PDB file of C-alpha atoms in Angstrom:
ATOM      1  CA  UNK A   1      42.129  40.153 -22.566  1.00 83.00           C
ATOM      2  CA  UNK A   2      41.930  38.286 -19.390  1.00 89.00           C
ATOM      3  CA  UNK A   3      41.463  39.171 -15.754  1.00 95.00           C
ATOM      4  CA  UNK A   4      41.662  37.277 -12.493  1.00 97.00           C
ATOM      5  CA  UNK A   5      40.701  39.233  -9.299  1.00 97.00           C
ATOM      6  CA  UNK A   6      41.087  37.995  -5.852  1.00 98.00           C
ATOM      7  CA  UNK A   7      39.225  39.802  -3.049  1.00 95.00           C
ATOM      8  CA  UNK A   8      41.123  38.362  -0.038  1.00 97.00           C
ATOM      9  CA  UNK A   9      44.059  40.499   0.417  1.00 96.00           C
ATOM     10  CA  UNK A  10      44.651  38.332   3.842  1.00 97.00           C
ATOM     11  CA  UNK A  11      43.374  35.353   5.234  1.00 97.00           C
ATOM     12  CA  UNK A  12      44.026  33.541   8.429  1.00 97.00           C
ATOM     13  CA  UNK A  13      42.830  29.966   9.525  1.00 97.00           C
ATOM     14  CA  UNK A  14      43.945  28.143  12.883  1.00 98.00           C
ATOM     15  CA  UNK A  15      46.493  25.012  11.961  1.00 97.00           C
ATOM     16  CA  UNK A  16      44.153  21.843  11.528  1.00 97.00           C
ATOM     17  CA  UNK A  17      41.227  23.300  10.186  1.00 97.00           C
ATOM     18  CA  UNK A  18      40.327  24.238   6.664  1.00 98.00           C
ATOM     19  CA  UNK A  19      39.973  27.447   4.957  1.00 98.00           C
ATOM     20  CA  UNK A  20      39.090  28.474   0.919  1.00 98.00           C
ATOM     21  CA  UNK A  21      40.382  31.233  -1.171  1.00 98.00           C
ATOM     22  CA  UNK A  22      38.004  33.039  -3.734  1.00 98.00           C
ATOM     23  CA  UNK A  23      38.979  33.960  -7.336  1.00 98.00           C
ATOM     24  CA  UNK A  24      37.115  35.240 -10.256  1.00 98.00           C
ATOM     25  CA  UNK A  25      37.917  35.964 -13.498  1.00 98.00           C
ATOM     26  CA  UNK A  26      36.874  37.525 -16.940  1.00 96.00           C
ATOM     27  CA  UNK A  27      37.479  35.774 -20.133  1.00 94.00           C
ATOM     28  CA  UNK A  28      35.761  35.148 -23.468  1.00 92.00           C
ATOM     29  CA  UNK A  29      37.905  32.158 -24.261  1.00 90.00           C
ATOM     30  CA  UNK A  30      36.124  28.939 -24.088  1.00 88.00           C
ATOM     31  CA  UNK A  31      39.122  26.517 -23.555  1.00 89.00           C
ATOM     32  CA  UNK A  32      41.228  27.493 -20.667  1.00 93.00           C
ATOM     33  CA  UNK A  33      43.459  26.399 -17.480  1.00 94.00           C
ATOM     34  CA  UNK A  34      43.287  27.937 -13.968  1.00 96.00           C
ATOM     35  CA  UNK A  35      45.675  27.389 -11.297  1.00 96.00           C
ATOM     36  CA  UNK A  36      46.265  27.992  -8.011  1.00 98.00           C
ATOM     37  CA  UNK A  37      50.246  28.710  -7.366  1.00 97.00           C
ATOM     38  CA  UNK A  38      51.849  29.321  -3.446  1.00 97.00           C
ATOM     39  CA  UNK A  39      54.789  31.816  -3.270  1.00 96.00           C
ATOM     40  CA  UNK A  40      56.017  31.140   0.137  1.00 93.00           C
ATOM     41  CA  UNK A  41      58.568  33.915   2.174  1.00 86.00           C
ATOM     42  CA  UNK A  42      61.410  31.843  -0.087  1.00 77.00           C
ATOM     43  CA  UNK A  43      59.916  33.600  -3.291  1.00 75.00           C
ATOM     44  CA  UNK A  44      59.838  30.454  -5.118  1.00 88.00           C
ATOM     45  CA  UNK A  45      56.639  30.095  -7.073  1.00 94.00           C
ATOM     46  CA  UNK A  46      54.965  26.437  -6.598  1.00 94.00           C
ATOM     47  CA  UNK A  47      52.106  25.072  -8.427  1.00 95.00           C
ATOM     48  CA  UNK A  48      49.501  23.696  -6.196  1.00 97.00           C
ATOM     49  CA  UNK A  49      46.701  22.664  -8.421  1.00 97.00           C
ATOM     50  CA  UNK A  50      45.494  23.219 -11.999  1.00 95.00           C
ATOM     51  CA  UNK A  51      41.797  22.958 -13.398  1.00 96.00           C
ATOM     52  CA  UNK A  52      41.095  22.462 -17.106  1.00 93.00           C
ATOM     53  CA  UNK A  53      38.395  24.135 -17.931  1.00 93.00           C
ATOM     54  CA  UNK A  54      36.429  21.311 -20.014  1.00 91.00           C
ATOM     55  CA  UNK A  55      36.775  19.305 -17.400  1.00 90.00           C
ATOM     56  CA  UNK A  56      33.349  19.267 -14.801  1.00 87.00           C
ATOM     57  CA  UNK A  57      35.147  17.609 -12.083  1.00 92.00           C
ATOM     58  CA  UNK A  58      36.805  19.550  -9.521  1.00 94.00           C
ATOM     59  CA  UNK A  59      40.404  18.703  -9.387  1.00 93.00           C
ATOM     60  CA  UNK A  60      42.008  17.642  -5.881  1.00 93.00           C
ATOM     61  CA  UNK A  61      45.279  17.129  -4.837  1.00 93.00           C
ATOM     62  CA  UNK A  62      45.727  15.994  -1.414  1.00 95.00           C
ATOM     63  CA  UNK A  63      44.793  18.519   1.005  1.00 97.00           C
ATOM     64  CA  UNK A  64      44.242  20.835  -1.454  1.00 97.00           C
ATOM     65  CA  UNK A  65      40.728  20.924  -4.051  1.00 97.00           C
ATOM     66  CA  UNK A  66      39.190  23.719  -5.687  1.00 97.00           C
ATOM     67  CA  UNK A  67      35.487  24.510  -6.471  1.00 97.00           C
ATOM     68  CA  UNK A  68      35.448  25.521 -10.181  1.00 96.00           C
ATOM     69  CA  UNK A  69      32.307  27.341 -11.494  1.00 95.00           C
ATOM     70  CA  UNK A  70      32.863  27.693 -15.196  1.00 94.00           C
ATOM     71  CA  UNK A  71      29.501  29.730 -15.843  1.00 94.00           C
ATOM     72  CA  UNK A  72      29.815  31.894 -12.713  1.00 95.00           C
ATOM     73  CA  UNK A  73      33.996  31.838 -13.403  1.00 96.00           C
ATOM     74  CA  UNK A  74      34.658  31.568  -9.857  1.00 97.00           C
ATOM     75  CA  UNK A  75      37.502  29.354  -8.951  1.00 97.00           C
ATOM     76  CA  UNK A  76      37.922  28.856  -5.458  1.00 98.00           C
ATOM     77  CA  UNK A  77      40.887  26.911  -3.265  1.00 98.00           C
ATOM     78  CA  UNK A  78      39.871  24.780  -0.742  1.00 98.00           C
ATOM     79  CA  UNK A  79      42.700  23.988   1.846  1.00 98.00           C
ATOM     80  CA  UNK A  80      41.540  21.420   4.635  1.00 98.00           C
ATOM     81  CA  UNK A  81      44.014  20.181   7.552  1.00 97.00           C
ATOM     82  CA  UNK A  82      45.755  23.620   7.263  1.00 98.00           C
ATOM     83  CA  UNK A  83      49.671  23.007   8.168  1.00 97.00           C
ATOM     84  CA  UNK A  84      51.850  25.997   9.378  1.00 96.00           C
ATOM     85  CA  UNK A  85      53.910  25.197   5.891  1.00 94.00           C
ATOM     86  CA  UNK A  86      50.677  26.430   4.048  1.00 96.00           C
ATOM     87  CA  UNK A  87      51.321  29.848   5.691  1.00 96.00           C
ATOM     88  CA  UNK A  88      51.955  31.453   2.030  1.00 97.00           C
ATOM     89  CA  UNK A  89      51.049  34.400  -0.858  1.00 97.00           C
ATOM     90  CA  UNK A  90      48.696  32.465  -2.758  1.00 98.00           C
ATOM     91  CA  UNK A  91      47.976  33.180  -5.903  1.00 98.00           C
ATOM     92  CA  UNK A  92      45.108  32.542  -9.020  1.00 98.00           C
ATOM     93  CA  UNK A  93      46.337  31.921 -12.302  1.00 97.00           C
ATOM     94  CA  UNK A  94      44.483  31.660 -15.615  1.00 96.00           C
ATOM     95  CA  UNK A  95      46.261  30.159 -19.154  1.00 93.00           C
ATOM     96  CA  UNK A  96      44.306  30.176 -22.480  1.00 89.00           C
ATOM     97  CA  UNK A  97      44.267  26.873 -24.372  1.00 84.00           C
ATOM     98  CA  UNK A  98      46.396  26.307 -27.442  1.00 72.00           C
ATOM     99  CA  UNK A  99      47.055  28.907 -30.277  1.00 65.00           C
ATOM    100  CA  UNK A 100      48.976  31.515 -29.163  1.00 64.00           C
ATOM    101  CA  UNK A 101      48.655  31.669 -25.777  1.00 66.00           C
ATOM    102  CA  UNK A 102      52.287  29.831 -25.443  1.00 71.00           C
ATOM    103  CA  UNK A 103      51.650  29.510 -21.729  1.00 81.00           C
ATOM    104  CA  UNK A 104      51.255  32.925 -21.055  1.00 90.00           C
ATOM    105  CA  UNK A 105      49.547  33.248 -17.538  1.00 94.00           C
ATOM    106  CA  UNK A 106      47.628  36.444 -15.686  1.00 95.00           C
ATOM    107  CA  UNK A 107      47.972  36.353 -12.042  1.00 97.00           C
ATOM    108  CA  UNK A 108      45.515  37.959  -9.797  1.00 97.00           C
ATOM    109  CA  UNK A 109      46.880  39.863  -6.862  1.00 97.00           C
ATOM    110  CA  UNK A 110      47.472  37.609  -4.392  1.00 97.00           C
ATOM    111  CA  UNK A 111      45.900  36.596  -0.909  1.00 98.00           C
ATOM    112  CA  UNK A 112      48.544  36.358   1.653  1.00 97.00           C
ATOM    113  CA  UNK A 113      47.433  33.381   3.964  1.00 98.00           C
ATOM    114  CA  UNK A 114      48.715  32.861   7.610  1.00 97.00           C
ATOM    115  CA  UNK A 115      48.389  30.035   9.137  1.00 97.00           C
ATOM    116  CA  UNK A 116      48.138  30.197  13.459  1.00 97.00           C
ATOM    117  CA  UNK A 117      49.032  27.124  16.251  1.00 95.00           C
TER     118      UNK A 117
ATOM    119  CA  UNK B   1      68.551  17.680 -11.217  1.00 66.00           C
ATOM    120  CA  UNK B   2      68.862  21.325 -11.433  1.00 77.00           C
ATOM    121  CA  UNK B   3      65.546  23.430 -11.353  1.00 93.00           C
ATOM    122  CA  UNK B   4      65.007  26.992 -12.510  1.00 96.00           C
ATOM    123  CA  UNK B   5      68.024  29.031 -11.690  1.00 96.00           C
ATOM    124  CA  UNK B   6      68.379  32.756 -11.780  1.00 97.00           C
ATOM    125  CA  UNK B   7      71.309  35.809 -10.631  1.00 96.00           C
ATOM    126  CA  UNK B   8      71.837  37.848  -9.385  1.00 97.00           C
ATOM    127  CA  UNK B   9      69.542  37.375  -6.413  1.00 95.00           C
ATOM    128  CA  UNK B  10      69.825  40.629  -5.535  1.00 96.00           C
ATOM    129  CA  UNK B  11      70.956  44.012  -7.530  1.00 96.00           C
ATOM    130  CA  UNK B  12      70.919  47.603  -6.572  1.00 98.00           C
ATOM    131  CA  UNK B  13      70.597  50.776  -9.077  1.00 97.00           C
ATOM    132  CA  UNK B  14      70.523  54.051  -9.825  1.00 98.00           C
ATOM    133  CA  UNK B  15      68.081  55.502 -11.981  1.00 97.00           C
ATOM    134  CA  UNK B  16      68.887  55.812 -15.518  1.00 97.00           C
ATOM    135  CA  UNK B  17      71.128  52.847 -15.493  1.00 98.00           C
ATOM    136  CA  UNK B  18      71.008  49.656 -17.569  1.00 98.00           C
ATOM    137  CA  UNK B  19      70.586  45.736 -15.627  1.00 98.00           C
ATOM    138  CA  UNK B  20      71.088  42.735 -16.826  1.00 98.00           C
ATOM    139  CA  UNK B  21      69.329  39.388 -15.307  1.00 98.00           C
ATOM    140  CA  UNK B  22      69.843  36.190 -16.071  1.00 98.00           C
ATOM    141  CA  UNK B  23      67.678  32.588 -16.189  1.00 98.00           C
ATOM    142  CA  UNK B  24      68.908  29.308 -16.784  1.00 97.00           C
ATOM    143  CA  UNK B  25      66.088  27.009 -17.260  1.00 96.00           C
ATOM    144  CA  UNK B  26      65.318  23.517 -15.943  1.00 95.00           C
ATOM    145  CA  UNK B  27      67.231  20.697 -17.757  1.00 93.00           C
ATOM    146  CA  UNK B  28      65.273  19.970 -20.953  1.00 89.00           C
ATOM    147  CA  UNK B  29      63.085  22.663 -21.369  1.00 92.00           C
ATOM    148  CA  UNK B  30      63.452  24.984 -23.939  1.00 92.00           C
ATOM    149  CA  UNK B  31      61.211  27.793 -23.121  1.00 93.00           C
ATOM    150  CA  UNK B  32      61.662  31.150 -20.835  1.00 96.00           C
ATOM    151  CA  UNK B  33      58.743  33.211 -19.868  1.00 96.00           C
ATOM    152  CA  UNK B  34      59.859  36.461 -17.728  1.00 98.00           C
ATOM    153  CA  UNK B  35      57.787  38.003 -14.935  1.00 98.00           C
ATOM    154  CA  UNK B  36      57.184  41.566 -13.224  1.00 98.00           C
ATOM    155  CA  UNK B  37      56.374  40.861  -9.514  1.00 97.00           C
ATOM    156  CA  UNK B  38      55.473  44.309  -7.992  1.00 96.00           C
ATOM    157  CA  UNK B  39      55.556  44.208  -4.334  1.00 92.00           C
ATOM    158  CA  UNK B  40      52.479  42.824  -2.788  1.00 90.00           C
ATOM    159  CA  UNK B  41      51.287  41.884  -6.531  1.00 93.00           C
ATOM    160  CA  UNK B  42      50.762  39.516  -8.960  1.00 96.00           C
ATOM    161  CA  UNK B  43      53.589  38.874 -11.508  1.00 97.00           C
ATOM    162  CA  UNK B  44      52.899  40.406 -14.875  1.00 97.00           C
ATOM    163  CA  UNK B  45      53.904  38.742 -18.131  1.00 96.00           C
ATOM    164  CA  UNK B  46      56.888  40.292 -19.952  1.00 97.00           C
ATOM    165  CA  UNK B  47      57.701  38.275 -22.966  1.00 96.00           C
ATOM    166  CA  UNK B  48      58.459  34.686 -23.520  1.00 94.00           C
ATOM    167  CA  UNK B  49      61.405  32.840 -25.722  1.00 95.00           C
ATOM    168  CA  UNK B  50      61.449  29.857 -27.835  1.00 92.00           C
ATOM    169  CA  UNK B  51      63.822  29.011 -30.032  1.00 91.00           C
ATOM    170  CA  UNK B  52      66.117  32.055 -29.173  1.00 93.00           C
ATOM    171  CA  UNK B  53      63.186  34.515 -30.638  1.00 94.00           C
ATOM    172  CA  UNK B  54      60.744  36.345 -28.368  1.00 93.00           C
ATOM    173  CA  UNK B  55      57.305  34.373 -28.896  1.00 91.00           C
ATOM    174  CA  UNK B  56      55.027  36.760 -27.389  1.00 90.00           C
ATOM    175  CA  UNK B  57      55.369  40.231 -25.537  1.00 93.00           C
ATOM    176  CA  UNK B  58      53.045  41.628 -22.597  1.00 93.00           C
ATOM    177  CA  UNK B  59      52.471  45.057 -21.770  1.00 94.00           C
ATOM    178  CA  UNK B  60      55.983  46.752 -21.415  1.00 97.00           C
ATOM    179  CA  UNK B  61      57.836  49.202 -23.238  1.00 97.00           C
ATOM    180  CA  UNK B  62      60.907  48.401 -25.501  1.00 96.00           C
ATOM    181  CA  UNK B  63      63.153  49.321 -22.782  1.00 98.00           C
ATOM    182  CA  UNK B  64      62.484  45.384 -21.744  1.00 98.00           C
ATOM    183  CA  UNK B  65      64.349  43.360 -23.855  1.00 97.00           C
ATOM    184  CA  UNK B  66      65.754  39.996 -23.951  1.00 97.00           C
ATOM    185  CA  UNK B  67      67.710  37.344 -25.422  1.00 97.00           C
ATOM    186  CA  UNK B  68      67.413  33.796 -25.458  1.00 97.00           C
ATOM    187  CA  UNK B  69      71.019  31.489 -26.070  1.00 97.00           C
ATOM    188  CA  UNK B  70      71.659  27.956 -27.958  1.00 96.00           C
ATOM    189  CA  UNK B  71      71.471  26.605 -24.376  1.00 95.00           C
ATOM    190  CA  UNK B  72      68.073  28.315 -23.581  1.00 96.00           C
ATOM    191  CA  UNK B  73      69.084  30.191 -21.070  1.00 97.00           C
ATOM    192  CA  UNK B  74      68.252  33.658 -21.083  1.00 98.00           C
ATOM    193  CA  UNK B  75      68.988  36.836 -20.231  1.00 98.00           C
ATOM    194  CA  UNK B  76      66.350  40.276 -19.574  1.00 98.00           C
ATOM    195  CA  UNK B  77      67.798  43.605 -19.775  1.00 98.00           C
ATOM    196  CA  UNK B  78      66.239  46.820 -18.773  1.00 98.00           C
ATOM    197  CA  UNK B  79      67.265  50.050 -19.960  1.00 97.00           C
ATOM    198  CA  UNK B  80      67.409  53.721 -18.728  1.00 97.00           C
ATOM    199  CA  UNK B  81      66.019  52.560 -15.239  1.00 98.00           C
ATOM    200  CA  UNK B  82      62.822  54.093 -13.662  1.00 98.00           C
ATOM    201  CA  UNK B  83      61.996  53.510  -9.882  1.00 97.00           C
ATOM    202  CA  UNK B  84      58.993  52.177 -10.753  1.00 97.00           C
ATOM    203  CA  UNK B  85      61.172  49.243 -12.415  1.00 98.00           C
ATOM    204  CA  UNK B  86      61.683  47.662  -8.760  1.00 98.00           C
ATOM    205  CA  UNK B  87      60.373  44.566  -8.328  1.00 97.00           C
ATOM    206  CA  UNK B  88      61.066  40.940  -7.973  1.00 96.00           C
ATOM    207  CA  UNK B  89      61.669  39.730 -11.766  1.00 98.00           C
ATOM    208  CA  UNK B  90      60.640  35.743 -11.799  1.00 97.00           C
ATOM    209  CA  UNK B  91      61.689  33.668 -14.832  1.00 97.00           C
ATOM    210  CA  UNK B  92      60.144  30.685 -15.419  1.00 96.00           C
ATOM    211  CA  UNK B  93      60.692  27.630 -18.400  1.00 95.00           C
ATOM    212  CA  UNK B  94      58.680  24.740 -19.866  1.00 91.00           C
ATOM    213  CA  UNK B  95      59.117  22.838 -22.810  1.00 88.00           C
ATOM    214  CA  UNK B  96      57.271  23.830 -25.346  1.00 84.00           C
ATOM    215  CA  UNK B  97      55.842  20.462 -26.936  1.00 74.00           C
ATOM    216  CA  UNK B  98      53.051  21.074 -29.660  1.00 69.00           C
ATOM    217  CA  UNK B  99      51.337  17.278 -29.114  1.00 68.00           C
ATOM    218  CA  UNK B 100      49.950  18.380 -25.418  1.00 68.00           C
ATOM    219  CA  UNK B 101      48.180  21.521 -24.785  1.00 66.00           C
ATOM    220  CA  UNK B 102      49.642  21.911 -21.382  1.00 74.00           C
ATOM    221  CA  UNK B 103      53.253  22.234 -20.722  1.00 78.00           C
ATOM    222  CA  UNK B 104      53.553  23.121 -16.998  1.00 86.00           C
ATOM    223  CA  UNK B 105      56.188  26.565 -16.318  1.00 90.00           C
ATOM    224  CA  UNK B 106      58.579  25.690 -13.676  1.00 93.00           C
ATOM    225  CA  UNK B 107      59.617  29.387 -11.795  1.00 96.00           C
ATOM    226  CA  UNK B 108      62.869  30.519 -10.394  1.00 96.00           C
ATOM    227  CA  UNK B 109      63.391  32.010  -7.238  1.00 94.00           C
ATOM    228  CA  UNK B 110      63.510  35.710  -9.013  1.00 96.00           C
ATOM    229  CA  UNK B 111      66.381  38.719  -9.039  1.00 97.00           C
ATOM    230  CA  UNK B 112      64.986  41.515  -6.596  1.00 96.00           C
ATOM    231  CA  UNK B 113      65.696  44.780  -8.232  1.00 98.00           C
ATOM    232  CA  UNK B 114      66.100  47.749  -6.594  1.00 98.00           C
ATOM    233  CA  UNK B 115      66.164  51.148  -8.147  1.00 98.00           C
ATOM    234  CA  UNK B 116      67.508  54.119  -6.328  1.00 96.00           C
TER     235      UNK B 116
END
């Protein structure tokens, strides 16, 4: 079985200015996805970025790029040029590869991130 | 185009009592996953369906149960209530397509339960 922990129940940053959210997690699997999803006050769950894990290079998407450390399994979100829209639940998601997973994902618990003017 | 639609958004009940909540998944997929969402937690996997047969199951008792239509919309029902049963229930759909090994889930906006 899997597990994803995240040891930030809160974060804060100051708007403009970057912050990063840590994640670990505990698998044997060898070929795997991790994600980083937002749940916003709305509830609506957004994907923000995804990492395959046979993939070396850090994946980016805009402001947003993670720091994936497959041996360590750390798998960190970086968010620079914070925006008061980023103010958010975020959460770390991991997906085995293929088989039977079927897309089944574990969350961890959450950090709750607030972003200040 | 329609995304990941769910109701009620809202529902109130009494312990003991049976819910029903329902998912309508974003056009063309063909795949529902359900989700616990504890206050102030991560979601927890329920079960998933695919071709109107549960897939896969996660950690909850049988009084979880589901259905999946011709139209792949879905529906989760929860039996004999318990308060611990409150929580924000997310679905979320994909289409399952066997040539990737990625088929990103798409969430709803989630039913909040409330059990008295």
């Amino acid at each position: 079985a899997q597990t994803v922990t995240q040891s930030q129940p809160e974060m804060s940053v100051q708007e403009a200015e970057t912050v990063t959210l840590s994640c670990t997690y505990d698998t044997s699997e060898n070929n795997y996805y991790l994600f980083w999803y937002k749940q916003p006050p709305s509830r609506q769950m957004i994907l923000v970025i995804r990492q395959e894990a046979y993939k070396q290079q850090n994946a980016t998407e805009n402001r947003f790029s993670v720091n994936f450390q497959k041996a360590a399994k750390s798998f960190s979100l970086k968010i620079s040029d914070s925006q008061l829209g980023d103010t958010a639940m975020y959460f770390c998601a991991f997906m085995k590869q293929g088989g039977t997973s079927y897309g089944k994902l574990t969350f961890g618990q959450g950090t709750i991130l607030t972003v200040h003017p | 185009d329609a995304g990941v639609t769910q109701s009620p958004t809202h529902l109130i009940k009494t312990r003991g009592q049976q819910v029903t909540l329902r998912c309508s998944p974003k056009s063309g997929h063909d795949t529902v996953s359900w989700y616990q969402q504890a206050l102030g937690q991560g979601p927890q996997f329920i079960f998933q369906y695919y071709e109107e047969e549960e897939r896969q199951r996660g950690n909850f008792p049988d009084r979880f149960s589901g259905h999946q239509f011709p139209n792949y919309s879905s529906e989760l029902n929860v039996n004999a209530l318990l308060l611990g049963d409150s929580a924000l229930y997310l679905c979320a759909s994909s289409l399952t397509n066997r040539q990737v090994t990625y088929n990103e889930q798409f969430f709803g906006p989630g039913t909040r339960l409330t059990v008295l």
